[in-house]
CSV table of C-alpha atoms and ligand atoms in Angstrom, one decimal:
chain,number,residue,atom,x,y,z
A,1,MET,CA,21.8,-0.4,-133.0
A,2,PRO,CA,22.9,2.5,-135.2
A,3,THR,CA,24.4,5.2,-133.8
A,4,GLY,CA,26.4,7.1,-136.8
A,5,GLU,CA,25.8,10.4,-138.3
A,6,GLN,CA,22.7,11.1,-140.3
A,7,THR,CA,22.2,12.7,-143.7
A,8,HIS,CA,20.8,16.4,-143.2
A,9,SER,CA,17.5,16.1,-145.3
A,10,THR,CA,16.4,12.5,-144.3
A,11,SER,CA,16.2,10.6,-141.1
A,12,LEU,CA,18.3,7.4,-142.2
A,13,ASP,CA,21.4,6.6,-140.6
A,14,LEU,CA,23.1,5.8,-143.8
A,15,ALA,CA,26.6,5.1,-142.1
A,16,TRP,CA,24.9,2.3,-139.9
A,17,ILE,CA,23.0,1.2,-142.8
A,18,ARG,CA,25.9,0.9,-145.5
A,19,SER,CA,28.1,-0.9,-142.6
A,20,GLN,CA,25.5,-3.3,-142.6
A,21,PHE,CA,26.3,-4.4,-146.7
A,22,PRO,CA,29.7,-5.6,-147.0
A,23,ALA,CA,29.2,-5.5,-151.0
A,24,LEU,CA,29.1,-1.6,-150.6
A,25,ALA,CA,32.6,-1.1,-149.8
A,26,GLN,CA,34.0,-2.5,-153.1
A,27,THR,CA,35.9,-0.5,-155.4
A,28,VAL,CA,36.3,-0.5,-159.4
A,29,ASN,CA,39.5,1.0,-160.9
A,30,GLY,CA,40.1,2.9,-157.7
A,31,HIS,CA,36.5,4.3,-157.5
A,32,PRO,CA,34.2,3.4,-155.0
A,33,ALA,CA,31.7,1.0,-156.2
A,34,VAL,CA,28.1,2.7,-156.5
A,35,PHE,CA,25.4,0.0,-156.7
A,36,LEU,CA,22.6,1.7,-158.8
A,37,ASP,CA,21.3,-1.7,-160.2
A,38,GLY,CA,19.0,-2.4,-157.3
A,39,PRO,CA,16.0,-3.0,-159.9
A,40,GLY,CA,17.9,-5.8,-161.2
A,41,GLY,CA,18.9,-7.1,-157.5
A,42,THR,CA,20.0,-5.5,-154.2
A,43,GLN,CA,22.7,-6.1,-151.9
A,44,VAL,CA,22.2,-8.1,-148.8
A,45,PRO,CA,23.3,-7.2,-145.2
A,46,ARG,CA,25.8,-9.2,-143.1
A,47,ARG,CA,23.3,-10.9,-141.4
A,48,VAL,CA,21.7,-12.5,-144.5
A,49,ILE,CA,25.0,-14.0,-145.7
A,50,ASP,CA,25.6,-15.2,-142.0
A,51,ALA,CA,22.2,-16.8,-142.1
A,52,ILE,CA,22.6,-18.6,-145.3
A,53,SER,CA,26.3,-19.8,-144.1
A,54,ASP,CA,25.1,-20.8,-140.5
A,55,TYR,CA,22.1,-22.8,-142.2
A,56,LEU,CA,24.3,-24.7,-144.5
A,57,ALA,CA,26.9,-25.2,-141.7
A,58,ARG,CA,24.7,-26.4,-138.7
A,59,HIS,CA,21.1,-27.2,-140.0
A,60,ASN,CA,21.5,-28.7,-143.3
A,61,ALA,CA,18.8,-31.3,-144.0
A,62,ASN,CA,15.4,-32.1,-145.6
A,63,THR,CA,12.2,-31.2,-144.0
A,64,GLY,CA,9.8,-33.6,-141.8
A,65,GLY,CA,12.6,-35.9,-140.4
A,66,ALA,CA,12.8,-37.3,-136.9
A,67,PHE,CA,16.0,-35.8,-136.0
A,68,GLU,CA,17.4,-32.4,-135.0
A,69,THR,CA,18.7,-30.8,-138.2
A,70,SER,CA,15.5,-31.5,-140.0
A,71,HIS,CA,13.5,-30.0,-136.8
A,72,ALA,CA,15.5,-27.0,-137.2
A,73,THR,CA,15.0,-26.9,-140.9
A,74,ASP,CA,11.2,-27.1,-140.4
A,75,ARG,CA,11.5,-24.4,-137.5
A,76,ILE,CA,13.4,-22.0,-139.9
A,77,ILE,CA,10.7,-22.3,-142.8
A,78,ILE,CA,7.9,-21.6,-140.2
A,79,ASP,CA,9.9,-18.5,-138.8
A,80,ALA,CA,10.6,-17.1,-142.3
A,81,ARG,CA,7.1,-17.9,-143.4
A,82,SER,CA,5.7,-15.9,-140.4
A,83,ALA,CA,8.3,-13.2,-141.1
A,84,MET,CA,7.1,-12.7,-144.8
A,85,ALA,CA,3.6,-12.7,-143.3
A,86,ASP,CA,4.4,-9.5,-141.4
A,87,PHE,CA,6.3,-8.0,-144.4
A,88,LEU,CA,3.3,-8.2,-146.4
A,89,ASN,CA,0.4,-8.2,-143.7
A,90,CYS,CA,-1.2,-11.4,-144.0
A,91,ASP,CA,-1.2,-15.0,-142.4
A,92,ALA,CA,1.6,-17.0,-142.5
A,93,ASP,CA,-0.4,-19.9,-144.3
A,94,GLU,CA,-0.9,-17.4,-147.3
A,95,ILE,CA,2.8,-17.2,-148.0
A,96,VAL,CA,4.3,-19.6,-150.8
A,97,PHE,CA,7.7,-19.7,-151.3
A,98,GLY,CA,9.1,-20.6,-154.8
A,99,ALA,CA,12.2,-20.3,-157.0
A,100,ASN,CA,11.4,-16.8,-158.4
A,101,MET,CA,8.7,-14.6,-159.2
A,102,THR,CA,8.4,-15.9,-162.8
A,103,ALA,CA,8.2,-19.3,-161.7
A,104,LEU,CA,5.8,-18.8,-159.3
A,105,THR,CA,3.5,-17.0,-161.8
A,106,TYR,CA,3.6,-19.5,-164.4
A,107,ALA,CA,2.7,-22.3,-161.9
A,108,MET,CA,-0.2,-19.8,-161.0
A,109,SER,CA,-1.2,-18.9,-164.8
A,110,ARG,CA,-1.3,-22.8,-165.3
A,111,SER,CA,-3.7,-23.4,-162.2
A,112,ILE,CA,-5.9,-20.9,-162.7
A,113,GLY,CA,-6.0,-21.4,-166.7
A,114,ARG,CA,-7.4,-24.9,-165.6
A,115,GLU,CA,-10.7,-23.2,-164.9
A,116,LEU,CA,-10.8,-21.0,-168.0
A,117,VAL,CA,-12.8,-21.8,-171.0
A,118,PRO,CA,-12.5,-20.3,-174.6
A,119,GLY,CA,-14.1,-16.7,-174.5
A,120,ASP,CA,-12.8,-15.9,-170.9
A,121,GLU,CA,-10.6,-12.9,-170.8
A,122,ILE,CA,-7.7,-11.5,-169.1
A,123,VAL,CA,-6.6,-8.1,-168.7
A,124,LEU,CA,-2.5,-7.2,-168.7
A,125,THR,CA,-0.9,-4.1,-169.1
A,126,LEU,CA,1.8,-2.9,-171.6
A,127,LEU,CA,3.8,-1.2,-168.7
A,128,ASP,CA,4.4,-4.5,-167.0
A,129,HIS,CA,7.5,-6.7,-166.8
A,130,ASP,CA,7.2,-9.5,-169.1
A,131,ALA,CA,7.0,-12.2,-165.8
A,132,ASN,CA,3.5,-10.6,-165.4
A,133,PHE,CA,2.8,-10.7,-169.4
A,134,SER,CA,3.7,-14.1,-171.1
A,135,PRO,CA,2.5,-16.6,-168.1
A,136,TRP,CA,-1.0,-15.3,-168.9
A,137,LYS,CA,-0.9,-14.6,-172.5
A,138,VAL,CA,0.1,-18.6,-173.0
A,139,LEU,CA,-3.5,-19.3,-171.9
A,140,GLU,CA,-4.3,-18.2,-175.3
A,141,GLU,CA,-3.8,-21.6,-176.2
A,142,LYS,CA,-6.9,-22.5,-174.1
A,143,GLY,CA,-9.0,-19.8,-176.3
A,144,VAL,CA,-8.7,-17.4,-173.6
A,145,THR,CA,-8.8,-13.9,-174.9
A,146,ILE,CA,-5.9,-11.3,-173.6
A,147,ARG,CA,-6.6,-7.6,-173.6
A,148,ALA,CA,-3.8,-5.4,-172.9
A,149,ALA,CA,-4.2,-1.7,-171.3
A,150,LYS,CA,-2.3,0.9,-172.7
A,151,PHE,CA,0.2,3.5,-170.7
A,152,ASN,CA,0.3,7.1,-171.6
A,153,PRO,CA,3.7,7.9,-173.7
A,154,ALA,CA,4.2,11.1,-172.2
A,155,ASP,CA,4.9,10.3,-168.7
A,156,CYS,CA,4.6,6.4,-168.8
A,157,THR,CA,1.7,6.2,-166.5
A,158,LEU,CA,-1.0,3.4,-167.0
A,159,ASP,CA,-3.7,4.7,-168.6
A,160,MET,CA,-6.6,3.8,-166.3
A,161,GLN,CA,-9.4,5.0,-168.2
A,162,ASP,CA,-8.2,2.4,-171.0
A,163,LEU,CA,-7.7,-0.3,-168.2
A,164,ALA,CA,-11.5,0.4,-167.2
A,165,ARG,CA,-12.7,0.1,-170.4
A,166,GLN,CA,-10.9,-3.5,-171.3
A,167,ILE,CA,-12.4,-5.1,-168.3
A,168,THR,CA,-15.6,-6.7,-169.2
A,169,SER,CA,-18.1,-9.0,-167.8
A,170,ARG,CA,-16.0,-11.7,-169.4
A,171,THR,CA,-13.1,-10.8,-167.5
A,172,ARG,CA,-11.7,-13.6,-165.1
A,173,LEU,CA,-8.3,-12.1,-164.1
A,174,VAL,CA,-6.7,-8.7,-164.2
A,175,ALA,CA,-2.9,-8.9,-163.9
A,176,VAL,CA,-1.1,-5.5,-163.0
A,177,GLY,CA,2.4,-4.6,-161.6
A,178,TYR,CA,2.6,-2.4,-158.5
A,179,ALA,CA,5.6,-0.3,-159.9
A,180,SER,CA,7.4,-0.5,-163.3
A,181,ASN,CA,10.8,-1.7,-163.2
A,182,ALA,CA,11.9,0.3,-166.1
A,183,VAL,CA,10.5,3.8,-165.8
A,184,GLY,CA,9.3,3.5,-161.8
A,185,THR,CA,5.8,4.6,-162.2
A,186,ILE,CA,3.7,3.4,-159.4
A,187,ASN,CA,0.3,2.1,-160.5
A,188,ASP,CA,-3.0,3.1,-158.6
A,189,VAL,CA,-3.4,-0.7,-157.7
A,190,LYS,CA,-5.8,-0.4,-155.1
A,191,GLU,CA,-8.1,1.0,-157.8
A,192,VAL,CA,-7.3,-1.8,-160.4
A,193,ILE,CA,-8.1,-4.3,-157.6
A,194,ARG,CA,-11.5,-2.6,-156.9
A,195,LEU,CA,-12.5,-2.7,-160.7
A,196,ALA,CA,-11.3,-6.5,-161.0
A,197,ARG,CA,-13.4,-7.2,-158.0
A,198,GLN,CA,-16.4,-5.1,-159.4
A,199,ALA,CA,-16.2,-7.3,-162.6
A,200,GLY,CA,-16.2,-10.8,-160.3
A,201,ALA,CA,-12.6,-11.1,-161.7
A,202,LEU,CA,-9.4,-12.2,-159.8
A,203,SER,CA,-6.6,-9.4,-159.0
A,204,TYR,CA,-3.0,-10.4,-159.7
A,205,ILE,CA,-0.5,-8.0,-158.4
A,206,ASP,CA,3.4,-7.7,-159.2
A,207,ALA,CA,5.1,-6.1,-156.4
A,208,VAL,CA,8.4,-7.1,-157.2
A,209,HIS,CA,9.7,-3.8,-158.3
A,210,TYR,CA,7.4,-2.3,-155.7
A,211,ALA,CA,8.7,-4.2,-152.5
A,212,PRO,CA,12.0,-2.5,-151.8
A,213,HIS,CA,10.6,1.2,-152.4
A,214,GLY,CA,7.2,1.0,-150.4
A,215,LEU,CA,5.0,-0.6,-147.9
A,216,ILE,CA,3.0,-3.6,-149.3
A,217,ASP,CA,-0.4,-4.1,-147.1
A,218,VAL,CA,-2.1,-7.1,-148.9
A,219,ARG,CA,-5.0,-6.9,-146.5
A,220,ASP,CA,-5.7,-3.0,-147.3
A,221,LEU,CA,-5.4,-3.5,-151.1
A,222,ASP,CA,-7.6,-6.5,-150.9
A,223,CYS,CA,-5.9,-8.4,-153.6
A,224,ASP,CA,-6.5,-12.2,-154.4
A,225,PHE,CA,-2.5,-12.4,-155.3
A,226,LEU,CA,0.7,-10.7,-155.0
A,227,VAL,CA,4.2,-11.6,-156.0
A,228,CYS,CA,7.6,-10.4,-155.2
A,229,SER,CA,11.2,-11.4,-155.1
A,230,THR,CA,13.2,-11.3,-152.0
A,231,TYR,CA,16.4,-10.7,-154.0
A,232,LYS,CA,15.0,-6.9,-154.7
A,233,PHE,CA,14.2,-5.8,-151.1
A,234,PHE,CA,17.9,-7.2,-149.6
A,235,GLY,CA,17.2,-11.0,-149.3
A,236,PRO,CA,18.3,-13.9,-151.2
A,237,HIS,CA,17.4,-15.1,-154.8
A,238,MET,CA,13.8,-16.5,-154.3
A,239,GLY,CA,10.1,-15.4,-154.9
A,240,ILE,CA,7.1,-15.3,-152.8
A,241,LEU,CA,3.6,-15.3,-153.8
A,242,TYR,CA,0.8,-14.2,-151.3
A,243,GLY,CA,-2.7,-15.6,-152.0
A,244,LYS,CA,-5.9,-15.4,-150.2
A,245,ARG,CA,-6.1,-18.7,-148.2
A,246,GLU,CA,-9.7,-19.5,-149.9
A,247,TYR,CA,-7.8,-19.5,-153.6
A,248,LEU,CA,-4.7,-21.4,-152.2
A,249,ALA,CA,-7.1,-24.2,-150.8
A,250,ARG,CA,-9.7,-24.3,-154.2
A,251,LEU,CA,-7.4,-24.0,-156.9
A,252,HIS,CA,-5.9,-27.1,-158.4
A,253,PRO,CA,-1.6,-26.9,-158.2
A,254,TYR,CA,0.1,-29.6,-160.7
A,255,LYS,CA,2.1,-31.3,-158.0
A,256,VAL,CA,3.4,-35.0,-157.3
A,257,ARG,CA,0.9,-37.1,-155.4
A,258,PRO,CA,3.1,-37.4,-152.0
A,259,ASN,CA,3.2,-33.9,-151.7
A,260,THR,CA,0.9,-32.6,-149.1
A,261,GLU,CA,-2.5,-31.2,-149.6
A,262,ASN,CA,-2.1,-28.6,-146.9
A,263,VAL,CA,-2.1,-25.0,-147.6
A,264,PRO,CA,0.2,-23.3,-148.4
A,265,GLN,CA,2.8,-26.4,-149.0
A,266,ARG,CA,0.5,-28.0,-151.7
A,267,TRP,CA,2.1,-24.9,-153.8
A,268,GLU,CA,5.9,-25.6,-153.0
A,269,TRP,CA,7.0,-28.5,-155.0
A,270,GLY,CA,9.9,-30.5,-154.4
A,271,THR,CA,12.7,-29.3,-151.9
A,272,LEU,CA,13.0,-25.5,-151.3
A,273,ASN,CA,15.9,-23.6,-151.1
A,274,HIS,CA,16.4,-23.9,-147.2
A,275,GLU,CA,19.0,-21.9,-146.9
A,276,CYS,CA,17.9,-18.9,-148.8
A,277,ILE,CA,15.0,-19.2,-146.7
A,278,ALA,CA,16.8,-18.9,-143.8
A,279,GLY,CA,18.0,-15.7,-145.3
A,280,ILE,CA,14.7,-14.3,-146.0
A,281,LYS,CA,14.2,-14.4,-142.2
A,282,ALA,CA,17.2,-12.4,-141.9
A,283,CYS,CA,16.3,-9.9,-144.5
A,284,ILE,CA,13.1,-9.3,-142.6
A,285,ASP,CA,15.0,-9.1,-139.3
A,286,TYR,CA,16.9,-6.1,-141.2
A,287,TRP,CA,14.0,-4.6,-142.0
A,288,GLU,CA,12.6,-4.7,-138.3
A,289,GLU,CA,15.9,-3.4,-136.9
A,290,LEU,CA,15.9,-0.6,-139.4
A,291,GLY,CA,12.2,0.4,-138.0
A,292,ARG,CA,12.9,0.0,-134.7
A,293,TYR,CA,15.7,2.7,-134.8
A,294,VAL,CA,13.7,4.6,-136.6
A,295,CYS,CA,10.9,4.2,-134.3
A,296,SER,CA,13.0,5.1,-131.2
A,297,ALA,CA,15.0,7.8,-132.8
A,298,GLY,CA,11.6,9.6,-133.6
A,299,THR,CA,13.2,11.1,-136.4
A,300,LEU,CA,10.7,11.1,-139.0
A,301,ALA,CA,8.7,14.1,-138.1
A,302,ARG,CA,11.7,16.3,-138.6
A,303,GLU,CA,11.5,18.6,-141.5
A,304,ALA,CA,13.3,18.3,-144.6
A,305,SER,CA,16.0,21.0,-145.1
A,306,ASP,CA,13.9,23.3,-147.4
A,307,GLY,CA,11.3,23.8,-144.3
A,308,HIS,CA,8.6,21.7,-146.3
A,309,ARG,CA,7.3,17.9,-145.4
A,310,ARG,CA,8.1,15.8,-148.2
A,311,PRO,CA,4.5,15.0,-149.5
A,312,SER,CA,5.4,11.2,-150.0
A,313,TYR,CA,5.8,10.8,-146.3
A,314,HIS,CA,2.6,9.6,-145.1
A,315,ASP,CA,3.2,6.7,-142.4
A,316,VAL,CA,0.9,8.6,-139.5
A,317,SER,CA,1.7,6.3,-136.7
A,318,VAL,CA,5.5,7.4,-137.1
A,319,GLU,CA,4.7,10.7,-137.5
A,320,THR,CA,2.8,11.1,-134.2
A,321,GLY,CA,5.7,9.5,-132.6
A,322,PRO,CA,7.4,6.4,-131.9
A,323,ALA,CA,5.1,3.5,-130.1
A,324,PRO,CA,6.6,2.1,-126.9
A,325,SER,CA,7.6,-1.2,-128.4
A,326,PRO,CA,6.6,-1.7,-131.8
A,327,SER,CA,5.7,-5.3,-133.2
A,328,ARG,CA,7.6,-6.4,-136.0
A,329,ARG,CA,5.0,-5.1,-138.6
A,330,GLU,CA,5.1,-1.7,-136.9
A,331,ALA,CA,9.0,-1.7,-137.3
A,332,ILE,CA,8.5,-2.5,-141.0
A,333,ILE,CA,6.2,0.2,-141.5
A,334,ALA,CA,8.5,2.9,-140.0
A,335,ALA,CA,11.2,1.4,-142.0
A,336,HIS,CA,9.7,1.7,-145.2
A,337,ALA,CA,8.3,5.3,-144.6
A,338,ALA,CA,11.8,6.2,-143.6
A,339,ALA,CA,13.3,4.6,-146.8
A,340,ARG,CA,10.8,6.1,-149.0
A,341,PHE,CA,11.5,9.7,-147.3
A,342,HIS,CA,15.2,9.2,-148.3
A,343,GLU,CA,14.8,8.0,-151.8
A,344,ARG,CA,12.3,10.5,-152.5
A,345,ALA,CA,15.1,13.2,-151.5
A,346,LEU,CA,17.5,11.3,-153.6
A,347,THR,CA,15.2,11.6,-156.6
A,348,GLU,CA,14.7,15.3,-156.1
A,349,LYS,CA,18.3,15.7,-156.4
A,350,LEU,CA,18.8,13.3,-159.2
A,351,ILE,CA,15.9,14.1,-161.8
A,352,PRO,CA,16.4,17.8,-161.9
A,353,GLY,CA,20.2,17.1,-162.4
A,354,LEU,CA,19.5,14.7,-165.4
A,355,LEU,CA,17.1,16.8,-167.1
A,356,ALA,CA,19.9,19.6,-166.9
A,357,ILE,CA,22.4,17.3,-169.0
A,358,PRO,CA,22.3,18.5,-172.8
A,359,GLY,CA,21.2,15.6,-175.0
A,360,LEU,CA,19.8,13.6,-172.3
A,361,LYS,CA,16.0,12.5,-172.3
A,362,LEU,CA,14.1,11.1,-169.1
A,363,TYR,CA,11.1,8.8,-169.9
A,364,GLY,CA,8.6,8.6,-167.0
A,365,ILE,CA,7.5,11.3,-164.4
A,366,ALA,CA,9.8,14.4,-164.2
A,367,ASP,CA,7.5,16.7,-162.2
A,368,PRO,CA,8.5,16.9,-158.7
A,369,HIS,CA,4.7,17.6,-157.5
A,370,ARG,CA,4.0,14.2,-158.9
A,371,PHE,CA,6.9,12.2,-157.5
A,372,ASP,CA,4.4,10.3,-154.9
A,373,HIS,CA,3.5,8.3,-158.3
A,374,ARG,CA,7.1,7.1,-159.0
A,375,CYS,CA,9.7,5.6,-157.3
A,376,ALA,CA,13.7,5.8,-157.4
A,377,THR,CA,14.3,4.0,-160.8
A,378,THR,CA,14.6,6.2,-163.7
A,379,VAL,CA,15.5,5.5,-167.2
A,380,VAL,CA,17.3,7.8,-169.7
A,381,ARG,CA,18.9,8.0,-173.1
A,382,MET,CA,21.5,10.2,-174.4
A,383,ASP,CA,22.1,11.7,-177.8
A,384,GLY,CA,25.4,9.9,-179.2
A,385,HIS,CA,25.4,7.2,-176.8
A,386,SER,CA,23.7,4.0,-177.1
A,387,PRO,CA,22.4,2.9,-173.7
A,388,LEU,CA,25.2,0.0,-173.5
A,389,GLU,CA,27.8,2.6,-174.3
A,390,LEU,CA,26.8,4.5,-171.4
A,391,SER,CA,26.4,2.1,-169.4
A,392,THR,CA,29.9,0.6,-170.0
A,393,LYS,CA,31.3,4.1,-169.5
A,394,LEU,CA,29.6,4.5,-166.3
A,395,GLY,CA,30.8,0.7,-165.1
A,396,GLU,CA,34.7,1.9,-165.7
A,397,ARG,CA,33.9,4.8,-163.4
A,398,GLY,CA,32.4,2.6,-160.8
A,399,PHE,CA,28.5,3.0,-161.2
A,400,PHE,CA,26.5,-0.1,-161.8
A,401,THR,CA,23.8,0.4,-164.1
A,402,TRP,CA,21.7,-1.4,-166.5
A,403,ASP,CA,21.3,-1.1,-170.4
A,404,GLY,CA,18.3,-2.7,-172.0
A,405,ASN,CA,14.7,-3.4,-172.1
A,406,TYR,CA,14.9,-5.5,-168.4
A,407,TYR,CA,12.2,-7.7,-169.8
A,408,ALA,CA,9.8,-4.5,-169.6
A,409,LEU,CA,9.7,-5.4,-173.4
A,410,ASN,CA,6.2,-4.1,-174.4
A,411,LEU,CA,7.1,-0.8,-172.8
A,412,THR,CA,10.3,-0.6,-174.9
A,413,GLU,CA,8.7,-1.6,-178.0
A,414,GLN,CA,5.9,0.7,-177.8
A,415,LEU,CA,8.3,3.7,-177.1
A,416,GLY,CA,10.3,2.6,-180.1
A,417,VAL,CA,13.6,1.9,-178.2
A,418,GLU,CA,13.6,-1.7,-178.2
A,419,GLN,CA,15.8,-1.7,-181.6
A,420,SER,CA,18.3,0.5,-180.5
A,421,GLY,CA,19.4,-0.7,-177.1
A,422,GLY,CA,16.6,0.4,-174.8
A,423,PHE,CA,17.0,2.7,-172.0
A,424,LEU,CA,20.0,3.4,-169.2
A,425,ARG,CA,18.1,2.5,-166.0
A,426,ILE,CA,19.3,4.1,-162.7
A,427,GLY,CA,18.2,2.6,-159.9
A,428,LEU,CA,18.2,4.0,-156.1
A,429,VAL,CA,17.5,2.4,-153.1
A,430,HIS,CA,17.7,3.5,-149.6
A,431,TYR,CA,21.3,2.4,-148.9
A,432,ASN,CA,22.2,4.9,-151.8
A,433,THR,CA,23.6,8.5,-150.9
A,434,MET,CA,23.1,12.1,-152.0
A,435,GLU,CA,26.9,12.0,-152.6
A,436,GLU,CA,26.7,9.0,-154.8
A,437,VAL,CA,24.0,11.0,-157.0
A,438,ASP,CA,26.3,14.3,-157.3
A,439,ARG,CA,29.0,11.9,-158.5
A,440,LEU,CA,26.8,10.0,-161.3
A,441,LEU,CA,25.5,13.4,-162.4
A,442,ALA,CA,29.2,14.4,-162.6
A,443,ALA,CA,30.3,11.5,-164.4
A,444,LEU,CA,26.9,11.5,-166.9
A,445,ARG,CA,28.0,15.4,-167.7
A,446,GLU,CA,31.5,14.5,-168.3
A,447,ILE,CA,30.6,11.8,-170.9
A,448,ALA,CA,28.0,14.3,-172.2
A,449,GLY,CA,30.5,16.7,-172.9
A,450,ALA,CA,28.7,19.1,-170.8
B,1,PLP,C1,8.3,-5.9,-162.1
B,1,PLP,C2,9.1,-7.1,-161.9
B,1,PLP,N1,8.3,-8.2,-162.2
B,1,PLP,C3,9.1,-9.6,-162.4
B,1,PLP,C4,10.4,-9.8,-162.4
B,1,PLP,C5,10.7,-11.1,-162.3
B,1,PLP,O1,11.1,-11.7,-161.0
B,1,PLP,P1,12.0,-13.0,-160.8
B,1,PLP,O2,13.4,-12.8,-161.4
B,1,PLP,O3,11.9,-13.0,-159.4
B,1,PLP,O4,11.4,-13.9,-161.4
B,1,PLP,C6,11.2,-8.6,-162.2
B,1,PLP,C7,12.5,-9.0,-162.3
B,1,PLP,O5,13.3,-8.1,-162.7
B,1,PLP,C8,11.0,-7.4,-162.0
B,1,PLP,O6,11.5,-6.5,-161.8
């Protein structure tokens, strides 16, 4: 159980959290490594590494056999499915394991596409990662019309009026991201799902970027499908698809004949990555332990250092005091609330610090009063330095950032930065510290010559 010191403005025990992630202790050229590459993939706690190697050492087998290691493999998959169901708040048979979000989305677009006819329409957005764009756009080959909702270039928020205009009586599916993996905008997906339902269309939510930053509740959202990738929220490299049971049963997957017709296994083809599935269970165990500590410490009701409650902090069950023995789902809720609270504090330091650097331009929501509508992922450009040059200079100093378009191709094209290297992306998650943000800002000021 965590016992170490806590940061003064947030309730997370960062010493304990960071001790869970072996990778965070690395150095580069004598500098401590600062992992700001979470949007491309987060680091994993020791227990995920152990679960993967333990599976390979002791349980490695295929499924459905009449012997011990195969039984163990079956149990591990059942446990991981039920853990993921608690993470998303659905039933275990609504969880599909896959290689990654992109592969799962192509599988689903092919199956949904089987039922579409020329003249049917699909609504997408120009803010999304290409993995929630191209798999749907290929359905143009079936005569399907693709409509793409715009975003507001000034703050990179989704233009909800335009989105509502794009949805018509011919719309069969609306596919939208929960949060942008580039500019960090959190979309009002609940409203998008409502608009889709009102038009009789399916909703497909890409929660890959949102998952490490905010609680997902597919029941509350009432979405038809939601996808995420465990390697973005401290697990191994795999993808997860939630689908309402009725659609997983009714739609027709392309699959081999001997594969079962049972839901959800009819969507899982060939042999899965069992060792990573063992790692997924361990990843959810980490979220659960973090949440149990938050609940037992009851620290979230604490005021921030400026005396004001952070408006992003909204988890009532934790605000009103810890449950005596929280369920796994309750612990996950508490962990997310604490992580979001901490990330909010980091963002409140990072963004004003970035805006104060001469020659630096930030894309996305910059007004602290609107930080509820963004997560701790920020993109910038700096005069006189391409994003690659910036990322390289930061990399030499131990800061791991990304440059380019991160597959949010429509966004970089619309903002006119695609031809000149895209953006520099700084991605914070709950294991990042205030001190890392300070050091990053100092490094950027030095590079800017400020
Ligand atoms: C928002 C978003 N959607 C989709 C993807 C694709 O996920 P995967 O790598 O699991 O296919 C990513 C990956 O970066 C992403 O950030």
